[in-house]
């Protein structure tokens, strides 16, 4: 993207809207997970302590519903705004999954097992990020639908078979666990504990990413952004890899 | 007049002198000649009672009673000193009580205080006498039929002692005009749970030494006061009843509220719990309508018609002594535990092919989870929100019916009505949201089952996959360094 400024080795990666989205979503999901898991694991002492200290189950449900409404509105906003941008050709559908993502996955696996010298060459979003994005997005849609059924069961039963209500409950509780585990395991690792970003990937908070990380993680996007050929980016990357190469006889 | 009386006296004396030779074998004791003389007039049974304006009649003395009394050979004048063969003064008494008192004093002329106070109850009575409450010997011992209380037998136990009076139909009048029957049938006591007990174990304050005067207004007052005895031994039960609704009602002044003896009986006291059907009939005494409803329920029918001892009776759900008000939210919220007592018991449910998962499925569903939180909130002194449907809200209380033989559509219709009590806008489909205590299976709830199944597969696969990715990533990083 031409309008992205490069200064001091930092490249603009996210617009303020995306930063706000992340903050709101992170906050709302934290509230939902806490108030939701306390209900899912209702027999645990800790859950009961938590619920009682928030003023009882009715208060917890009120908080859960309020945070739920925030997520519903945010998700709707995200889908509408993103589609709008793509339709108006003001943004690129960078999150769309394509054949290359499958190839990248396999390439990276080979790299991890030492069968390849360098990791896959990724565009703006790599396959890991896409997986996380789509899991969270579909998750939030599923949570919205099932959550509304549970919130208004009598209304839902006017249009749906009654069995959809317990099914919605099963879906809501399982999907919640899935989202929670995805964030707790995958997102936290990639954003905090991964050696590439440790102690914290600050790009979603500052909106900027170092050029060095772009070379490694998003070479295709960097090349397109700076208008330089991919070969030049790869050369930069190889130089750094070469240093590593000398130390590591495993890589050939 | 005097001459004739004297003649009769002499003739009688002669007769008596020769009589022993004739009747010794058949009559063990015979009245003295003086007595015979007196009985000429006093032995005639009066045809009619004397009254005002009529000829005063001679007081009647039953010779047969006199013969079997403790004084068969005592001459009349030995007690009635002012009378003799030729002496018959006109007796003048203010009233019957005065006459009784006067003659009772005669007893003490022979029976010295030292002698009678050997019996502790006499000692106590004499103490009372000093306070102006003079004992009347004849009240207990009779007059001409005077007899030891034991009836001649040796009193070996307190029971026998009390029975001396209380085996007779003695009564006392209460202030309300009601009559309290004081007769006690020992055979009833012997057949009871308390057959080893002695009278004063329950009637404390009474003994062979003490017989305090009680003053009750009504029979009910007496019953309520008497049941206080029970707590001396059954204090645990007593403290529990203090928490009961019956005690609360009694405290508010409703004397119809049951006390111990109303359910357990008094002398014929029974362990009510031993026969479950019997225990239900105790409650029926006051709660007849509820009993009728219960009798037609799946539980009551089995109890009464099949003599089934597994089904709950009143006290299993309401408890026996600490019966709380069943209309409180506390009782309502405890109902799942109440039902779980049997319905989670594999041994009992197994006999009837019933599932023991009913309580578990309820507690893990929306209503059960909310209910449990509300209960915890209550413990933490927070106010619970509103009543939550428990077992009885769908199944009914005393009219619980088994639905094994009922058309599922009828059951569904009934269920919807119950749902609408709390969810007034519920429509036909809504009641299907409840899986009827079944764990979701492919047959019973396929959508729920498949949702759960897919997550059960996908979730571990995803988490394991992600963790492997992370480990590979770390490994590659370590190798590269």
JSON list of C-alpha atoms in Angstrom, two decimals, chain A residues 38-39 42 47-48 51-52 55-58 61 105 109 111-115 127-128 131 135 142 153-155 157-167 169-171 174-175 177-178 181-182 185-186 189-190 194-196 241 244 247-248 250-251, chain B residues 363-366 369-370 372-374 376-378 380 382-386 423-435 444-449 451-452 455-456 458-459 462-463 465-467 469-477 479-481:
[
{"chain": "A", "resi": 38, "resn": "UNK", "atom": "CA", "xyz": [-17.68, -19.27, 35.73]},
{"chain": "A", "resi": 39, "resn": "UNK", "atom": "CA", "xyz": [-21.06, -20.52, 34.53]},
{"chain": "A", "resi": 42, "resn": "UNK", "atom": "CA", "xyz": [-20.21, -23.79, 37.94]},
{"chain": "A", "resi": 47, "resn": "UNK", "atom": "CA", "xyz": [-16.35, -20.02, 39.92]},
{"chain": "A", "resi": 48, "resn": "UNK", "atom": "CA", "xyz": [-18.64, -19.70, 42.88]},
{"chain": "A", "resi": 51, "resn": "UNK", "atom": "CA", "xyz": [-19.89, -15.16, 40.95]},
{"chain": "A", "resi": 52, "resn": "UNK", "atom": "CA", "xyz": [-20.62, -14.29, 44.56]},
{"chain": "A", "resi": 55, "resn": "UNK", "atom": "CA", "xyz": [-23.00, -9.85, 43.25]},
{"chain": "A", "resi": 56, "resn": "UNK", "atom": "CA", "xyz": [-24.64, -13.09, 42.19]},
{"chain": "A", "resi": 57, "resn": "UNK", "atom": "CA", "xyz": [-25.46, -15.01, 39.06]},
{"chain": "A", "resi": 58, "resn": "UNK", "atom": "CA", "xyz": [-27.97, -12.45, 37.79]},
{"chain": "A", "resi": 61, "resn": "UNK", "atom": "CA", "xyz": [-25.39, -12.79, 33.41]},
{"chain": "A", "resi": 105, "resn": "UNK", "atom": "CA", "xyz": [1.71, -24.49, 5.67]},
{"chain": "A", "resi": 109, "resn": "UNK", "atom": "CA", "xyz": [6.32, -27.75, 8.24]},
{"chain": "A", "resi": 111, "resn": "UNK", "atom": "CA", "xyz": [11.24, -25.99, 7.32]},
{"chain": "A", "resi": 112, "resn": "UNK", "atom": "CA", "xyz": [10.50, -26.87, 10.92]},
{"chain": "A", "resi": 113, "resn": "UNK", "atom": "CA", "xyz": [11.63, -30.44, 10.33]},
{"chain": "A", "resi": 114, "resn": "UNK", "atom": "CA", "xyz": [14.84, -29.18, 8.73]},
{"chain": "A", "resi": 115, "resn": "UNK", "atom": "CA", "xyz": [13.91, -30.25, 5.22]},
{"chain": "A", "resi": 127, "resn": "UNK", "atom": "CA", "xyz": [-1.53, -18.78, 7.24]},
{"chain": "A", "resi": 128, "resn": "UNK", "atom": "CA", "xyz": [-1.29, -18.87, 11.06]},
{"chain": "A", "resi": 131, "resn": "UNK", "atom": "CA", "xyz": [-6.38, -19.49, 10.75]},
{"chain": "A", "resi": 135, "resn": "UNK", "atom": "CA", "xyz": [-11.59, -19.19, 13.77]},
{"chain": "A", "resi": 142, "resn": "UNK", "atom": "CA", "xyz": [-21.62, -18.82, 16.16]},
{"chain": "A", "resi": 153, "resn": "UNK", "atom": "CA", "xyz": [-35.33, -19.01, 24.20]},
{"chain": "A", "resi": 154, "resn": "UNK", "atom": "CA", "xyz": [-39.07, -18.46, 23.88]},
{"chain": "A", "resi": 155, "resn": "UNK", "atom": "CA", "xyz": [-38.58, -16.19, 20.87]},
{"chain": "A", "resi": 157, "resn": "UNK", "atom": "CA", "xyz": [-38.70, -21.51, 19.82]},
{"chain": "A", "resi": 158, "resn": "UNK", "atom": "CA", "xyz": [-41.20, -19.62, 17.69]},
{"chain": "A", "resi": 159, "resn": "UNK", "atom": "CA", "xyz": [-39.01, -20.11, 14.63]},
{"chain": "A", "resi": 160, "resn": "UNK", "atom": "CA", "xyz": [-36.88, -23.11, 15.48]},
{"chain": "A", "resi": 161, "resn": "UNK", "atom": "CA", "xyz": [-37.47, -26.60, 16.83]},
{"chain": "A", "resi": 162, "resn": "UNK", "atom": "CA", "xyz": [-37.18, -26.73, 20.60]},
{"chain": "A", "resi": 163, "resn": "UNK", "atom": "CA", "xyz": [-34.11, -28.94, 20.41]},
{"chain": "A", "resi": 164, "resn": "UNK", "atom": "CA", "xyz": [-32.17, -26.02, 18.98]},
{"chain": "A", "resi": 165, "resn": "UNK", "atom": "CA", "xyz": [-32.12, -24.45, 22.43]},
{"chain": "A", "resi": 166, "resn": "UNK", "atom": "CA", "xyz": [-30.11, -27.21, 24.14]},
{"chain": "A", "resi": 167, "resn": "UNK", "atom": "CA", "xyz": [-28.12, -27.50, 20.92]},
{"chain": "A", "resi": 169, "resn": "UNK", "atom": "CA", "xyz": [-26.23, -24.29, 24.66]},
{"chain": "A", "resi": 170, "resn": "UNK", "atom": "CA", "xyz": [-23.94, -27.14, 23.63]},
{"chain": "A", "resi": 171, "resn": "UNK", "atom": "CA", "xyz": [-22.58, -25.05, 20.79]},
{"chain": "A", "resi": 174, "resn": "UNK", "atom": "CA", "xyz": [-18.05, -25.74, 23.37]},
{"chain": "A", "resi": 175, "resn": "UNK", "atom": "CA", "xyz": [-17.29, -22.88, 21.03]},
{"chain": "A", "resi": 177, "resn": "UNK", "atom": "CA", "xyz": [-13.95, -23.20, 25.18]},
{"chain": "A", "resi": 178, "resn": "UNK", "atom": "CA", "xyz": [-12.52, -23.40, 21.67]},
{"chain": "A", "resi": 181, "resn": "UNK", "atom": "CA", "xyz": [-8.11, -22.21, 24.16]},
{"chain": "A", "resi": 182, "resn": "UNK", "atom": "CA", "xyz": [-7.21, -20.71, 20.81]},
{"chain": "A", "resi": 185, "resn": "UNK", "atom": "CA", "xyz": [-2.59, -21.21, 23.65]},
{"chain": "A", "resi": 186, "resn": "UNK", "atom": "CA", "xyz": [-2.07, -19.91, 20.14]},
{"chain": "A", "resi": 189, "resn": "UNK", "atom": "CA", "xyz": [2.15, -17.70, 22.26]},
{"chain": "A", "resi": 190, "resn": "UNK", "atom": "CA", "xyz": [2.35, -15.85, 18.96]},
{"chain": "A", "resi": 194, "resn": "UNK", "atom": "CA", "xyz": [7.14, -16.63, 20.51]},
{"chain": "A", "resi": 195, "resn": "UNK", "atom": "CA", "xyz": [10.93, -16.03, 20.28]},
{"chain": "A", "resi": 196, "resn": "UNK", "atom": "CA", "xyz": [10.23, -13.86, 17.21]},
{"chain": "A", "resi": 241, "resn": "UNK", "atom": "CA", "xyz": [19.85, -16.33, 7.48]},
{"chain": "A", "resi": 244, "resn": "UNK", "atom": "CA", "xyz": [22.64, -18.11, 11.25]},
{"chain": "A", "resi": 247, "resn": "UNK", "atom": "CA", "xyz": [26.50, -21.19, 13.16]},
{"chain": "A", "resi": 248, "resn": "UNK", "atom": "CA", "xyz": [24.13, -23.97, 12.36]},
{"chain": "A", "resi": 250, "resn": "UNK", "atom": "CA", "xyz": [22.03, -28.39, 10.18]},
{"chain": "A", "resi": 251, "resn": "UNK", "atom": "CA", "xyz": [20.87, -25.86, 7.57]},
{"chain": "B", "resi": 363, "resn": "UNK", "atom": "CA", "xyz": [-28.55, -29.82, 38.14]},
{"chain": "B", "resi": 364, "resn": "UNK", "atom": "CA", "xyz": [-26.30, -29.55, 35.10]},
{"chain": "B", "resi": 365, "resn": "UNK", "atom": "CA", "xyz": [-28.98, -27.81, 33.06]},
{"chain": "B", "resi": 366, "resn": "UNK", "atom": "CA", "xyz": [-29.84, -24.14, 33.10]},
{"chain": "B", "resi": 369, "resn": "UNK", "atom": "CA", "xyz": [-27.13, -24.28, 37.66]},
{"chain": "B", "resi": 370, "resn": "UNK", "atom": "CA", "xyz": [-29.08, -21.13, 38.43]},
{"chain": "B", "resi": 372, "resn": "UNK", "atom": "CA", "xyz": [-27.37, -23.78, 42.84]},
{"chain": "B", "resi": 373, "resn": "UNK", "atom": "CA", "xyz": [-26.01, -20.29, 42.43]},
{"chain": "B", "resi": 374, "resn": "UNK", "atom": "CA", "xyz": [-29.08, -18.84, 44.13]},
{"chain": "B", "resi": 376, "resn": "UNK", "atom": "CA", "xyz": [-24.97, -20.21, 47.34]},
{"chain": "B", "resi": 377, "resn": "UNK", "atom": "CA", "xyz": [-25.99, -16.57, 47.15]},
{"chain": "B", "resi": 378, "resn": "UNK", "atom": "CA", "xyz": [-28.43, -17.08, 49.96]},
{"chain": "B", "resi": 380, "resn": "UNK", "atom": "CA", "xyz": [-23.60, -15.44, 51.36]},
{"chain": "B", "resi": 382, "resn": "UNK", "atom": "CA", "xyz": [-27.30, -11.99, 49.04]},
{"chain": "B", "resi": 383, "resn": "UNK", "atom": "CA", "xyz": [-30.85, -11.96, 47.88]},
{"chain": "B", "resi": 384, "resn": "UNK", "atom": "CA", "xyz": [-31.72, -14.57, 45.29]},
{"chain": "B", "resi": 385, "resn": "UNK", "atom": "CA", "xyz": [-33.43, -13.29, 42.18]},
{"chain": "B", "resi": 386, "resn": "UNK", "atom": "CA", "xyz": [-36.58, -15.32, 41.78]},
{"chain": "B", "resi": 423, "resn": "UNK", "atom": "CA", "xyz": [-42.27, -18.46, 30.53]},
{"chain": "B", "resi": 424, "resn": "UNK", "atom": "CA", "xyz": [-45.72, -17.08, 29.66]},
{"chain": "B", "resi": 425, "resn": "UNK", "atom": "CA", "xyz": [-44.79, -16.50, 26.00]},
{"chain": "B", "resi": 426, "resn": "UNK", "atom": "CA", "xyz": [-43.62, -20.09, 25.49]},
{"chain": "B", "resi": 427, "resn": "UNK", "atom": "CA", "xyz": [-45.00, -21.72, 22.35]},
{"chain": "B", "resi": 428, "resn": "UNK", "atom": "CA", "xyz": [-45.48, -25.34, 21.37]},
{"chain": "B", "resi": 429, "resn": "UNK", "atom": "CA", "xyz": [-41.85, -25.97, 20.40]},
{"chain": "B", "resi": 430, "resn": "UNK", "atom": "CA", "xyz": [-40.50, -24.53, 23.61]},
{"chain": "B", "resi": 431, "resn": "UNK", "atom": "CA", "xyz": [-41.09, -27.55, 25.80]},
{"chain": "B", "resi": 432, "resn": "UNK", "atom": "CA", "xyz": [-38.90, -29.64, 23.46]},
{"chain": "B", "resi": 433, "resn": "UNK", "atom": "CA", "xyz": [-35.98, -27.57, 24.70]},
{"chain": "B", "resi": 434, "resn": "UNK", "atom": "CA", "xyz": [-36.08, -29.70, 27.80]},
{"chain": "B", "resi": 435, "resn": "UNK", "atom": "CA", "xyz": [-34.52, -33.08, 27.07]},
{"chain": "B", "resi": 444, "resn": "UNK", "atom": "CA", "xyz": [-33.09, -38.68, 21.82]},
{"chain": "B", "resi": 445, "resn": "UNK", "atom": "CA", "xyz": [-31.48, -35.38, 20.79]},
{"chain": "B", "resi": 446, "resn": "UNK", "atom": "CA", "xyz": [-29.46, -35.82, 17.58]},
{"chain": "B", "resi": 447, "resn": "UNK", "atom": "CA", "xyz": [-28.58, -32.15, 17.05]},
{"chain": "B", "resi": 448, "resn": "UNK", "atom": "CA", "xyz": [-27.24, -31.71, 20.55]},
{"chain": "B", "resi": 449, "resn": "UNK", "atom": "CA", "xyz": [-25.42, -35.01, 20.31]},
{"chain": "B", "resi": 451, "resn": "UNK", "atom": "CA", "xyz": [-22.73, -30.66, 18.20]},
{"chain": "B", "resi": 452, "resn": "UNK", "atom": "CA", "xyz": [-21.13, -32.18, 21.26]},
{"chain": "B", "resi": 455, "resn": "UNK", "atom": "CA", "xyz": [-16.44, -30.47, 19.32]},
{"chain": "B", "resi": 456, "resn": "UNK", "atom": "CA", "xyz": [-15.24, -33.49, 21.23]},
{"chain": "B", "resi": 458, "resn": "UNK", "atom": "CA", "xyz": [-12.31, -31.01, 16.80]},
{"chain": "B", "resi": 459, "resn": "UNK", "atom": "CA", "xyz": [-11.30, -29.36, 20.05]},
{"chain": "B", "resi": 462, "resn": "UNK", "atom": "CA", "xyz": [-7.00, -28.32, 17.27]},
{"chain": "B", "resi": 463, "resn": "UNK", "atom": "CA", "xyz": [-5.34, -27.85, 20.64]},
{"chain": "B", "resi": 465, "resn": "UNK", "atom": "CA", "xyz": [-2.12, -29.44, 16.60]},
{"chain": "B", "resi": 466, "resn": "UNK", "atom": "CA", "xyz": [-1.47, -25.91, 17.84]},
{"chain": "B", "resi": 467, "resn": "UNK", "atom": "CA", "xyz": [0.73, -27.10, 20.66]},
{"chain": "B", "resi": 469, "resn": "UNK", "atom": "CA", "xyz": [3.17, -26.22, 15.96]},
{"chain": "B", "resi": 470, "resn": "UNK", "atom": "CA", "xyz": [4.41, -24.17, 18.90]},
{"chain": "B", "resi": 471, "resn": "UNK", "atom": "CA", "xyz": [6.85, -26.90, 19.96]},
{"chain": "B", "resi": 472, "resn": "UNK", "atom": "CA", "xyz": [8.15, -27.25, 16.39]},
{"chain": "B", "resi": 473, "resn": "UNK", "atom": "CA", "xyz": [8.57, -23.52, 16.18]},
{"chain": "B", "resi": 474, "resn": "UNK", "atom": "CA", "xyz": [10.53, -23.38, 19.40]},
{"chain": "B", "resi": 475, "resn": "UNK", "atom": "CA", "xyz": [12.61, -26.36, 18.35]},
{"chain": "B", "resi": 476, "resn": "UNK", "atom": "CA", "xyz": [13.47, -24.77, 15.00]},
{"chain": "B", "resi": 477, "resn": "UNK", "atom": "CA", "xyz": [14.38, -21.54, 16.73]},
{"chain": "B", "resi": 479, "resn": "UNK", "atom": "CA", "xyz": [18.32, -25.28, 16.36]},
{"chain": "B", "resi": 480, "resn": "UNK", "atom": "CA", "xyz": [18.86, -22.12, 14.31]},
{"chain": "B", "resi": 481, "resn": "UNK", "atom": "CA", "xyz": [20.60, -20.44, 17.19]}
]
